[in-house]
Amino acid sequence: MIAQLDRHLTTIPNSPELTGLRRFAVEFFYFGVKEARACLFAGLFFLAVFLCPRAGLFGIPRYDMLLLFALAVQVLMLWTKLETWDEVKAIGLFHVVGFALEAFKVSGSIQSWSYPDLAFSKVFGVPLFSGFMYAAVGSYIIQAWRLLDIRILHHPPYWLAGLVALLIYANFFTHHYIGDYRWYLAACALGLYSRTAVVFRPYDRDRRMPLLLGFVLTGFFIWLAENISTFFGIWRYPDQLGAWSVVHLGKWSSWALLVVMTFTIVANLKHIKVRIHIPD
């Protein structure tokens, strides 16, 4: 069923008869459908977050249930060829990157946030399902790239994009010791991607927007998802231990920078690289 939907979404014939408000409505509808389909893994994962009771199910703690569910969905997507082995390897890298960051952030000397519930799958205080939250972002970008027929114009040299992504990741660790340089890194990313545009096809015509806008918008929706997750007690920030409160808006900037880093990893997939234009 999903494969049939994908074939339909990626083989839409030209419809020159669509004009004006009707074209806008059709393109907006198909854009929404493609975005929802690209969020398949993230949507199923967060649906499990909402539905799984805090006490767990069948005697299995909640964090462990979420890990088993995420693994099952990942295997199913690979088996049904909704993801390729190369894409799974990239998602595996997100797991490693995410786990290292999580282990550091929940450590005794840092304690930026915590996972309050018990679980058999906790390592260094981090439940292993948490890596799938980072993988969900990568999975979304990979799926959206295919479904929206994305092409990138005026992408900066890979080595320079990789360096900025590495510095962004390092700052998540080092700002506890030598100061927070996120706004300097954001300024670097702003200059680096200022000419970069993403070309996408919501229906039968190409549309274009600045890639930087895509980073900001994706970061915003992740911030919304983070608010929902903390509301359900999946993890908690120190100021949420007594009672839940909205996650600080400053986290939006952190997520937007994380999207820059995730995009850089995805951009190095072989079948995606051919759709990226790097000027001479």
Backbone as numpy.savetxt, mean C-alpha at the origin, in Angstrom:
# Nx Ny Nz CAx CAy CAz Cx Cy Cz
-14.42 -16.15 -11.79 -15.25 -14.94 -11.79 -14.38 -13.69 -11.79
-13.39 -13.65 -10.89 -12.51 -12.47 -10.83 -11.67 -12.37 -12.10
-11.22 -13.54 -12.63 -10.45 -13.53 -13.87 -11.29 -12.98 -15.02
-12.58 -13.33 -15.05 -13.47 -12.81 -16.08 -13.64 -11.30 -15.94
-13.78 -10.85 -14.70 -13.88 -9.41 -14.45 -12.63 -8.70 -14.93
-11.46 -9.28 -14.63 -10.20 -8.68 -15.05 -10.10 -8.58 -16.56
-10.53 -9.64 -17.25 -10.49 -9.60 -18.72 -11.38 -8.49 -19.26
-12.54 -8.33 -18.65 -13.44 -7.26 -19.08 -12.82 -5.89 -18.82
-12.25 -5.71 -17.65 -11.70 -4.41 -17.28 -10.48 -4.02 -18.10
-9.76 -5.00 -18.63 -8.53 -4.71 -19.38 -8.72 -4.80 -20.89
-9.92 -5.09 -21.36 -10.17 -5.18 -22.82 -11.40 -4.39 -23.21
-11.57 -3.23 -22.62 -12.74 -2.40 -22.92 -12.56 -1.76 -24.30
-13.53 -1.93 -25.21 -13.40 -1.35 -26.55 -13.62 0.17 -26.52
-13.13 0.84 -27.55 -13.32 2.28 -27.65 -14.80 2.60 -27.79
-15.22 3.66 -27.14 -16.62 4.09 -27.20 -16.69 5.58 -27.51
-16.45 5.94 -28.79 -16.43 7.37 -29.15 -17.79 8.05 -28.98
-18.86 7.25 -28.89 -20.19 7.85 -28.75 -20.42 8.44 -27.37
-19.60 8.05 -26.40 -19.73 8.58 -25.05 -19.17 10.00 -24.98
-19.97 10.94 -24.56 -19.52 12.33 -24.46 -20.12 12.97 -23.22
-19.55 14.11 -22.85 -20.10 14.94 -21.80 -20.26 14.25 -20.47
-21.39 14.53 -19.82 -21.65 14.02 -18.48 -21.74 12.50 -18.47
-22.27 11.91 -19.55 -22.39 10.45 -19.60 -21.02 9.80 -19.60
-20.07 10.38 -20.36 -18.71 9.84 -20.37 -18.08 9.97 -18.99
-18.26 11.12 -18.36 -17.70 11.31 -17.02 -18.24 10.25 -16.06
-19.56 10.00 -16.11 -20.17 9.04 -15.20 -19.63 7.63 -15.45
-19.50 7.23 -16.72 -19.02 5.89 -17.04 -17.56 5.74 -16.62
-16.73 6.73 -16.94 -15.31 6.66 -16.58 -15.14 6.65 -15.06
-15.93 7.45 -14.37 -15.84 7.49 -12.91 -16.24 6.15 -12.31
-17.30 5.53 -12.87 -17.75 4.23 -12.38 -16.68 3.17 -12.59
-16.11 3.12 -13.79 -15.10 2.10 -14.08 -13.82 2.34 -13.30
-13.49 3.61 -13.08 -12.33 3.91 -12.25 -12.55 3.36 -10.84
-13.74 3.56 -10.31 -14.05 3.04 -8.98 -14.00 1.52 -8.92
-14.52 0.85 -9.97 -14.50 -0.61 -10.02 -13.05 -1.12 -10.07
-12.22 -0.49 -10.90 -10.83 -0.92 -11.02 -10.06 -0.68 -9.72
-10.33 0.45 -9.07 -9.67 0.71 -7.80 -10.09 -0.31 -6.74
-11.40 -0.63 -6.72 -11.89 -1.62 -5.75 -11.27 -2.99 -6.02
-11.17 -3.34 -7.30 -10.55 -4.62 -7.66 -9.07 -4.64 -7.28
-8.37 -3.52 -7.48 -6.95 -3.45 -7.12 -6.76 -3.59 -5.62
-7.78 -3.20 -4.86 -7.72 -3.30 -3.39 -8.22 -4.64 -2.88
-8.30 -5.65 -3.75 -8.87 -6.94 -3.35 -8.20 -7.50 -2.11
-6.87 -7.60 -2.14 -6.17 -8.17 -0.99 -6.34 -7.29 0.24
-6.13 -5.98 0.07 -6.27 -5.07 1.21 -7.69 -5.08 1.75
-8.68 -5.11 0.85 -10.07 -5.11 1.28 -10.44 -6.35 2.07
-10.02 -7.52 1.56 -10.31 -8.77 2.28 -9.60 -8.80 3.63
-8.37 -8.30 3.64 -7.60 -8.31 4.89 -8.26 -7.44 5.95
-8.65 -6.22 5.56 -9.25 -5.33 6.54 -10.68 -5.75 6.89
-11.35 -6.45 5.99 -12.65 -7.03 6.33 -12.47 -8.06 7.44
-11.40 -8.86 7.34 -11.11 -9.83 8.40 -10.79 -9.12 9.71
-10.09 -7.99 9.62 -9.78 -7.21 10.82 -11.07 -6.77 11.52
-12.05 -6.33 10.73 -13.29 -5.84 11.31 -14.15 -6.96 11.88
-14.14 -8.12 11.20 -15.07 -9.20 11.57 -14.53 -10.14 12.62
-13.20 -10.25 12.72 -12.62 -11.19 13.68 -12.73 -10.61 15.10
-13.42 -11.28 16.01 -13.55 -10.75 17.37 -12.21 -10.70 18.09
-12.10 -9.80 19.02 -10.83 -9.62 19.73 -10.41 -10.88 20.47
-11.37 -11.68 20.89 -11.06 -12.92 21.60 -10.59 -14.03 20.66
-10.67 -13.78 19.34 -10.26 -14.79 18.38 -11.41 -15.72 18.02
-11.09 -16.78 17.29 -12.09 -17.75 16.84 -11.56 -19.16 17.05
-12.45 -20.06 17.48 -12.10 -21.48 17.62 -10.87 -21.68 18.51
-10.72 -20.82 19.49 -9.59 -20.93 20.39 -8.28 -20.39 19.83
-8.34 -19.81 18.64 -7.14 -19.25 18.00 -7.14 -17.74 18.22
-6.08 -17.17 18.79 -6.03 -15.72 19.03 -6.24 -14.92 17.74
-6.75 -13.70 17.91 -7.10 -12.86 16.76 -5.91 -12.64 15.83
-4.75 -12.28 16.36 -3.60 -12.01 15.50 -3.22 -13.25 14.68
-3.33 -14.43 15.29 -2.99 -15.66 14.57 -4.02 -15.96 13.49
-5.30 -15.67 13.78 -6.34 -15.86 12.77 -6.11 -14.94 11.58
-5.72 -13.72 11.86 -5.45 -12.77 10.77 -4.27 -13.23 9.92
-3.26 -13.80 10.55 -2.11 -14.33 9.82 -2.54 -15.49 8.92
-3.32 -16.42 9.45 -3.78 -17.57 8.66 -4.66 -17.12 7.50
-5.52 -16.15 7.76 -6.40 -15.65 6.70 -5.59 -14.98 5.59
-4.64 -14.13 5.98 -3.83 -13.41 4.98 -3.00 -14.38 4.14
-2.45 -15.41 4.78 -1.69 -16.42 4.04 -2.59 -17.15 3.05
-3.81 -17.48 3.47 -4.74 -18.19 2.59 -5.10 -17.34 1.38
-5.35 -16.05 1.60 -5.68 -15.16 0.48 -4.49 -15.02 -0.47
-3.28 -14.90 0.09 -2.09 -14.77 -0.73 -1.88 -16.01 -1.59
-2.03 -17.19 -1.00 -1.89 -18.44 -1.75 -2.96 -18.54 -2.84
-4.18 -18.14 -2.52 -5.28 -18.20 -3.48 -5.01 -17.27 -4.67
-4.51 -16.08 -4.41 -4.22 -15.13 -5.49 -3.10 -15.65 -6.38
-2.14 -16.34 -5.81 -1.06 -16.92 -6.60 -1.57 -18.11 -7.41
-2.37 -18.96 -6.78 -2.91 -20.15 -7.44 -3.82 -19.78 -8.61
-4.61 -18.71 -8.45 -5.52 -18.27 -9.51 -4.85 -17.32 -10.50
-3.54 -17.12 -10.33 -2.74 -16.29 -11.21 -3.15 -14.82 -11.21
-3.77 -14.40 -10.11 -4.05 -12.98 -9.95 -2.77 -12.23 -9.59
-1.78 -12.96 -9.10 -0.43 -12.43 -8.87 0.58 -13.42 -9.42
1.70 -12.89 -9.90 2.77 -13.74 -10.42 3.81 -13.99 -9.33
4.71 -14.95 -9.59 5.76 -15.23 -8.63 6.65 -14.00 -8.40
6.95 -13.27 -9.47 7.77 -12.06 -9.31 7.08 -11.05 -8.39
5.76 -10.93 -8.54 5.03 -10.00 -7.70 4.99 -10.49 -6.26
4.86 -11.79 -6.07 4.88 -12.35 -4.71 6.24 -12.12 -4.06
7.31 -12.22 -4.85 8.64 -11.95 -4.30 8.75 -10.50 -3.84
8.19 -9.58 -4.64 8.22 -8.17 -4.26 7.40 -7.96 -2.98
6.24 -8.62 -2.90 5.42 -8.52 -1.70 6.15 -9.10 -0.50
6.91 -10.19 -0.74 7.73 -10.75 0.34 8.75 -9.76 0.85
9.30 -8.94 -0.06 10.24 -7.90 0.36 9.55 -6.87 1.25
8.28 -6.54 0.93 7.53 -5.62 1.78 7.38 -6.20 3.19
7.19 -7.53 3.27 7.09 -8.17 4.57 8.36 -7.97 5.38
9.49 -8.20 4.75 10.77 -8.07 5.45 10.99 -6.63 5.90
10.76 -5.70 4.97 10.94 -4.27 5.29 9.99 -3.86 6.40
8.72 -4.30 6.29 7.73 -3.93 7.30 8.03 -4.54 8.65
8.45 -5.81 8.69 8.73 -6.46 9.97 9.90 -5.80 10.68
10.95 -5.47 9.94 12.11 -4.81 10.55 11.70 -3.49 11.19
10.87 -2.73 10.48 10.40 -1.45 11.01 9.52 -1.67 12.24
8.61 -2.64 12.15 7.71 -2.92 13.27 8.49 -3.35 14.52
9.45 -4.26 14.34 10.23 -4.76 15.47 10.97 -3.62 16.16
11.48 -2.68 15.38 12.17 -1.53 15.96 11.19 -0.62 16.70
10.05 -0.35 16.09 9.11 0.62 16.65 8.44 0.14 17.94
8.28 -1.19 18.10 7.63 -1.69 19.32 8.64 -2.08 20.39
9.93 -1.96 20.10 10.96 -2.36 21.06 10.88 -1.51 22.32
11.42 -2.03 23.39 11.29 -1.40 24.70 11.81 0.02 24.78
12.87 0.33 24.03 13.45 1.67 24.11 12.73 2.69 23.23
11.87 2.21 22.32 11.18 3.11 21.39 9.70 3.19 21.71
8.99 2.07 21.60 7.57 1.96 21.92 6.72 3.04 21.24
6.90 3.18 19.92 6.07 4.12 19.16 4.62 3.67 19.13
4.41 2.35 19.11 3.07 1.78 19.22 3.21 0.37 19.79
2.10 -0.29 20.02 2.15 -1.62 20.62 1.01 -2.47 20.11
1.20 -3.80 20.20 0.16 -4.77 19.86 -0.27 -5.42 21.17
-1.42 -5.03 21.70 -1.78 -5.41 23.07 -2.22 -6.86 23.27
-2.65 -7.53 22.21 -3.22 -8.87 22.38 -2.16 -9.96 22.35
-2.47 -11.08 22.96 -1.59 -12.24 22.94 -1.68 -12.95 21.60
-0.57 -13.61 21.21 -0.57 -14.39 19.96 0.60 -15.35 19.98
0.41 -16.50 19.34 1.51 -17.46 19.19 2.50 -17.01 18.13
2.02 -16.16 17.22 2.85 -15.76 16.07 3.57 -14.44 16.30
3.74 -14.03 17.54 4.48 -12.81 17.83 5.98 -13.09 17.86
6.75 -12.26 17.19 8.21 -12.34 17.21 8.73 -10.95 17.55
9.52 -10.84 18.62 10.01 -9.55 19.10 8.86 -8.58 19.37
7.74 -9.12 19.82 6.59 -8.28 20.14 5.75 -7.89 18.95
6.08 -8.41 17.76 5.38 -8.06 16.53 4.63 -9.29 16.01
3.30 -9.24 15.90 2.58 -10.35 15.29 2.89 -10.41 13.79
3.13 -11.60 13.28 3.60 -11.74 11.90 2.57 -11.28 10.87
1.31 -11.19 11.25 0.32 -10.72 10.29 0.58 -9.27 9.88
1.29 -8.52 10.72 1.49 -7.09 10.46 2.23 -6.84 9.15
3.07 -7.79 8.73 3.76 -7.62 7.46 2.80 -7.52 6.28
1.63 -8.14 6.43 0.65 -8.09 5.34 0.03 -6.71 5.19
0.10 -5.88 6.22 -0.40 -4.52 6.08 0.48 -3.73 5.12
1.78 -3.97 5.17 2.70 -3.33 4.22 2.55 -3.98 2.85
2.39 -5.31 2.84 2.22 -6.03 1.57 0.94 -5.60 0.87
-0.08 -5.22 1.63 -1.35 -4.79 1.03 -1.16 -3.55 0.17
-0.28 -2.65 0.61 0.00 -1.44 -0.16 0.68 -1.81 -1.48
1.68 -2.70 -1.38 2.37 -3.14 -2.59 1.45 -3.88 -3.53
0.59 -4.75 -2.99 -0.36 -5.49 -3.81 -1.30 -4.55 -4.55
-1.75 -3.51 -3.86 -2.64 -2.52 -4.50 -1.95 -1.86 -5.68
-0.72 -1.41 -5.49 -0.01 -0.71 -6.57 0.20 -1.64 -7.76
0.57 -2.90 -7.49 0.82 -3.87 -8.56 -0.46 -4.12 -9.35
-1.57 -4.35 -8.64 -2.83 -4.64 -9.32 -3.35 -3.42 -10.09
-3.24 -2.24 -9.48 -3.71 -1.02 -10.14 -2.91 -0.75 -11.41
-1.62 -1.07 -11.37 -0.76 -0.86 -12.53 -1.28 -1.62 -13.74
-1.72 -2.86 -13.50 -2.21 -3.70 -14.60 -3.62 -3.29 -15.03
-4.51 -3.11 -14.08 -5.91 -2.86 -14.40 -6.13 -1.49 -15.02
-5.36 -0.50 -14.58 -5.50 0.86 -15.10 -4.53 1.15 -16.24
-3.81 0.11 -16.69 -2.87 0.25 -17.81 -1.92 1.43 -17.58
-1.33 1.44 -16.39 -0.52 2.59 -15.97 0.80 2.65 -16.72
1.16 3.86 -17.12 2.48 4.16 -17.66 3.02 5.39 -16.94
4.33 5.42 -16.77 4.96 6.52 -16.05 5.83 7.32 -17.02
5.62 8.62 -17.03 6.40 9.51 -17.88 7.37 10.32 -17.03
8.58 10.49 -17.55 9.61 11.31 -16.91 9.96 10.82 -15.50
10.13 9.51 -15.39 10.57 8.94 -14.11 12.04 9.29 -13.91
12.45 9.63 -12.69 13.87 9.93 -12.44 14.72 8.67 -12.58
16.03 8.81 -12.71 16.91 7.62 -12.79 16.67 6.69 -11.61
16.72 5.38 -11.88 16.41 4.40 -10.84 17.33 4.54 -9.63
18.62 4.81 -9.87 19.55 4.87 -8.75 19.21 6.03 -7.81
18.75 7.13 -8.40 18.42 8.29 -7.58 17.11 8.06 -6.82
16.12 7.47 -7.50 14.87 7.13 -6.84 15.12 6.12 -5.71
16.00 5.15 -5.98 16.33 4.15 -4.96 17.02 4.76 -3.75
17.91 5.74 -3.99 18.61 6.40 -2.90 17.63 7.16 -2.01
16.69 7.90 -2.62 15.71 8.64 -1.83 14.83 7.68 -1.04
14.42 6.57 -1.67 13.60 5.58 -0.97 14.35 4.99 0.22
15.64 4.72 0.05 16.45 4.17 1.13 16.58 5.17 2.28
16.77 6.44 1.95 16.87 7.48 2.99 15.55 7.66 3.72
14.43 7.54 3.00 13.12 7.63 3.64 12.97 6.51 4.66
13.34 5.30 4.25 13.23 4.15 5.16 14.15 4.32 6.36
15.36 4.76 6.12 16.32 4.95 7.22 15.83 5.99 8.21
15.14 7.02 7.72 14.68 8.09 8.61 13.65 7.59 9.62
12.89 6.55 9.25 11.92 5.98 10.19 12.64 5.44 11.44
13.91 5.06 11.29 14.71 4.56 12.40 15.51 5.69 13.06
16.22 6.45 12.24 17.20 7.38 12.77 16.58 8.61 13.43
15.31 8.93 13.12 14.75 10.16 13.70 14.60 10.06 15.21
14.71 8.86 15.75 14.68 8.71 17.21 16.01 9.13 17.84
17.04 9.29 17.01 18.38 9.55 17.55 18.99 10.85 17.02
18.79 11.16 15.76 19.48 12.31 15.17 18.54 13.35 14.58
17.26 13.28 14.89 16.32 14.26 14.37 15.51 13.70 13.20
14.33 14.29 13.02 13.40 13.86 11.97 13.62 14.72 10.72
14.04 14.07 9.65 14.33 14.80 8.40 13.28 14.51 7.33
12.07 14.13 7.76 11.06 13.74 6.77 10.72 14.87 5.81
10.69 16.12 6.32 10.30 17.21 5.44 11.40 17.55 4.45
12.65 17.33 4.83 13.75 17.49 3.86 13.65 16.41 2.80
13.33 15.18 3.24 13.18 14.08 2.29 11.95 14.28 1.40
10.88 14.83 1.99 9.70 15.15 1.20 10.02 16.19 0.13
10.86 17.17 0.50 11.28 18.18 -0.47 12.11 17.55 -1.58
12.98 16.59 -1.22 13.77 15.87 -2.23 12.85 15.10 -3.18
11.85 14.41 -2.61 10.91 13.65 -3.44 10.11 14.59 -4.32
9.75 15.76 -3.79 9.00 16.74 -4.56 9.79 17.19 -5.78
11.07 17.47 -5.58 11.91 17.87 -6.71 12.16 16.72 -7.67
12.35 15.52 -7.11 12.69 14.35 -7.92 11.55 13.97 -8.85
10.32 14.05 -8.35 9.16 13.59 -9.12 8.31 14.75 -9.65
8.84 15.97 -9.62 8.05 17.13 -10.01 7.56 17.06 -11.46
8.34 16.45 -12.34 7.94 16.34 -13.75 7.29 15.00 -14.07
7.24 14.10 -13.10 6.76 12.74 -13.35 5.24 12.72 -13.38
4.70 12.09 -14.40 3.25 11.96 -14.55 2.87 10.49 -14.68
1.70 10.16 -14.16 1.17 8.81 -14.32 0.03 8.87 -15.33
0.14 8.05 -16.36 -0.90 7.93 -17.38 -1.70 6.67 -17.07
-3.01 6.80 -16.97 -3.84 5.66 -16.63 -5.11 5.67 -17.48
-5.75 4.51 -17.56 -6.93 4.37 -18.41 -8.10 3.86 -17.58
-8.97 4.76 -17.12 -10.13 4.31 -16.35 -11.16 3.57 -17.19
-11.29 3.96 -18.47 -12.26 3.29 -19.35 -11.61 2.99 -20.70
-11.75 3.90 -21.66 -11.19 3.64 -22.99 -10.26 4.76 -23.46
-10.01 5.74 -22.61 -9.13 6.85 -22.95 -8.11 7.06 -21.86
-6.93 7.51 -22.27 -5.87 7.78 -21.30 -6.14 9.08 -20.57
-5.89 9.06 -19.28 -5.95 10.25 -18.44 -4.59 10.41 -17.77
-4.31 11.60 -17.28 -3.00 11.87 -16.71 -3.12 12.68 -15.43
-2.23 12.39 -14.48 -2.15 13.22 -13.28 -0.72 13.18 -12.76
-0.32 14.16 -11.97 1.02 14.14 -11.38 1.19 12.94 -10.46
2.32 12.28 -10.55 2.57 11.13 -9.69 2.57 11.53 -8.22
3.06 12.73 -7.94 3.09 13.21 -6.55 1.69 13.23 -5.93
0.69 13.59 -6.73 -0.69 13.59 -6.25 -1.12 12.17 -5.88
-0.69 11.20 -6.68 -0.99 9.80 -6.38 -0.39 9.37 -5.06
0.85 9.80 -4.78 1.49 9.47 -3.50 0.68 10.04 -2.33
0.28 11.29 -2.45 -0.43 11.97 -1.37 -1.80 11.34 -1.12
-2.53 11.05 -2.20 -3.86 10.47 -2.06 -3.80 9.07 -1.47
-2.85 8.25 -1.94 -2.72 6.90 -1.39 -2.35 6.96 0.08
-1.44 7.87 0.45 -1.08 8.03 1.84 -2.27 8.41 2.70
-3.16 9.24 2.16 -4.34 9.66 2.91 -5.27 8.48 3.20
-5.49 7.63 2.19 -6.39 6.49 2.40 -5.78 5.46 3.35
-4.46 5.34 3.35 -3.81 4.46 4.33 -3.99 5.03 5.73
-3.89 6.35 5.86 -4.11 7.00 7.16 -5.53 6.73 7.66
-6.51 6.77 6.75 -7.88 6.44 7.14 -7.98 4.99 7.63
-7.33 4.07 6.88 -7.34 2.66 7.28 -6.67 2.48 8.64
-5.63 3.27 8.90 -4.94 3.18 10.19 -5.85 3.62 11.32
-6.65 4.64 11.09 -7.60 5.07 12.10 -8.61 3.98 12.42
-9.09 3.30 11.38 -10.05 2.21 11.59 -9.40 1.07 12.35
-8.16 0.73 11.99 -7.46 -0.38 12.64 -7.21 -0.11 14.11
-6.80 1.12 14.43 -6.57 1.44 15.84 -7.88 1.50 16.62
-8.96 1.91 15.95 -10.26 1.93 16.60 -10.68 0.52 17.03
-10.36 -0.47 16.19 -10.67 -1.86 16.50 -9.60 -2.52 17.38
-8.60 -1.75 17.79 -7.61 -2.24 18.73 -6.58 -3.18 18.16
-6.38 -3.16 16.84 -5.37 -4.03 16.24 -3.99 -3.63 16.77
-3.73 -2.35 16.80 -2.56 -1.83 17.51 -2.95 -0.49 18.12
-2.11 0.01 18.99 -2.43 1.26 19.68 -1.19 2.13 19.78
-1.40 3.44 19.60 -0.37 4.41 19.90 -0.45 4.76 21.39
0.63 5.28 21.96 0.62 5.59 23.40 -0.55 6.47 23.82
-0.95 7.44 22.99 -2.05 8.34 23.38 -3.42 7.70 23.19
-3.46 6.43 22.73 -4.73 5.74 22.55 -4.94 4.63 23.59
-4.03 4.50 24.54 -4.12 3.40 25.49 -5.30 3.57 26.45
-5.58 4.81 26.87 -6.71 5.03 27.76 -8.03 5.01 27.01
-8.09 5.74 25.93 -9.29 5.81 25.09 -8.84 6.12 23.67
-9.61 5.61 22.69 -9.23 5.82 21.30 -9.35 7.29 20.92
-8.41 7.75 20.11 -8.46 9.09 19.52 -7.96 9.00 18.09
-8.29 10.00 17.30 -7.88 10.02 15.90 -6.36 10.03 15.81
-5.83 9.22 14.88 -4.39 9.20 14.67 -3.94 10.58 14.19
-2.84 11.05 14.74 -2.34 12.39 14.41 -2.20 12.55 12.90
-2.64 13.72 12.42 -2.63 13.97 10.98 -1.22 13.90 10.40
-0.21 14.12 11.25 1.18 14.05 10.78 1.55 12.68 10.25
0.81 11.63 10.68 1.09 10.28 10.17 0.80 10.18 8.67
-0.06 11.08 8.18 -0.36 11.10 6.74 0.92 11.30 5.95
1.77 12.21 6.41 3.03 12.46 5.70 3.93 11.23 5.74
3.93 10.52 6.88 4.75 9.31 6.98 4.28 8.26 5.99
2.95 8.09 5.89 2.42 7.09 4.97 2.68 7.49 3.52
2.58 8.78 3.21 2.85 9.23 1.84 4.30 8.92 1.46
5.23 9.12 2.41 6.63 8.80 2.14 6.83 7.30 2.01
6.08 6.52 2.80 6.17 5.07 2.68 5.66 4.62 1.31
4.65 5.30 0.78 4.14 4.97 -0.55 5.22 5.25 -1.60
5.97 6.33 -1.44 7.09 6.61 -2.36 8.07 5.44 -2.36
8.40 4.95 -1.17 9.32 3.82 -1.05 8.73 2.56 -1.68
7.44 2.30 -1.42 6.79 1.12 -1.98 6.73 1.20 -3.50
6.41 2.37 -4.02 6.36 2.56 -5.47 7.72 2.26 -6.09
8.79 2.67 -5.43 10.14 2.44 -5.96 10.43 0.95 -6.07
10.01 0.18 -5.07 10.21 -1.28 -5.12 9.41 -1.89 -6.26
8.14 -1.50 -6.38 7.28 -2.05 -7.43 7.82 -1.67 -8.81
8.34 -0.46 -8.94 8.83 0.01 -10.24 9.99 -0.82 -10.77
10.60 -1.61 -9.92 11.73 -2.43 -10.36 11.31 -3.84 -10.79
10.01 -4.13 -10.80 9.55 -5.39 -11.38 9.75 -5.35 -12.88
10.20 -6.46 -13.45 10.59 -6.49 -14.87 9.46 -6.06 -15.80
8.24 -6.60 -15.59 7.15 -6.30 -16.52 6.58 -4.90 -16.30
6.92 -4.28 -15.20 6.48 -2.90 -14.96 7.51 -1.91 -15.47
8.78 -2.28 -15.40 9.85 -1.39 -15.87 9.66 -0.97 -17.33
9.13 -1.88 -18.15 8.99 -1.57 -19.57 7.95 -0.48 -19.81
7.14 -0.17 -18.80 6.10 0.84 -18.95 6.50 2.16 -18.28
7.79 2.30 -17.97 8.30 3.50 -17.32 9.26 4.22 -18.26
9.00 5.47 -18.46 9.85 6.28 -19.35 10.83 7.09 -18.51
12.11 6.85 -18.75 13.16 7.63 -18.09 13.86 8.45 -19.17
13.74 9.78 -19.11 14.35 10.60 -20.16 15.87 10.47 -20.17
16.43 10.57 -21.36 17.91 10.50 -21.52 18.57 11.72 -20.91
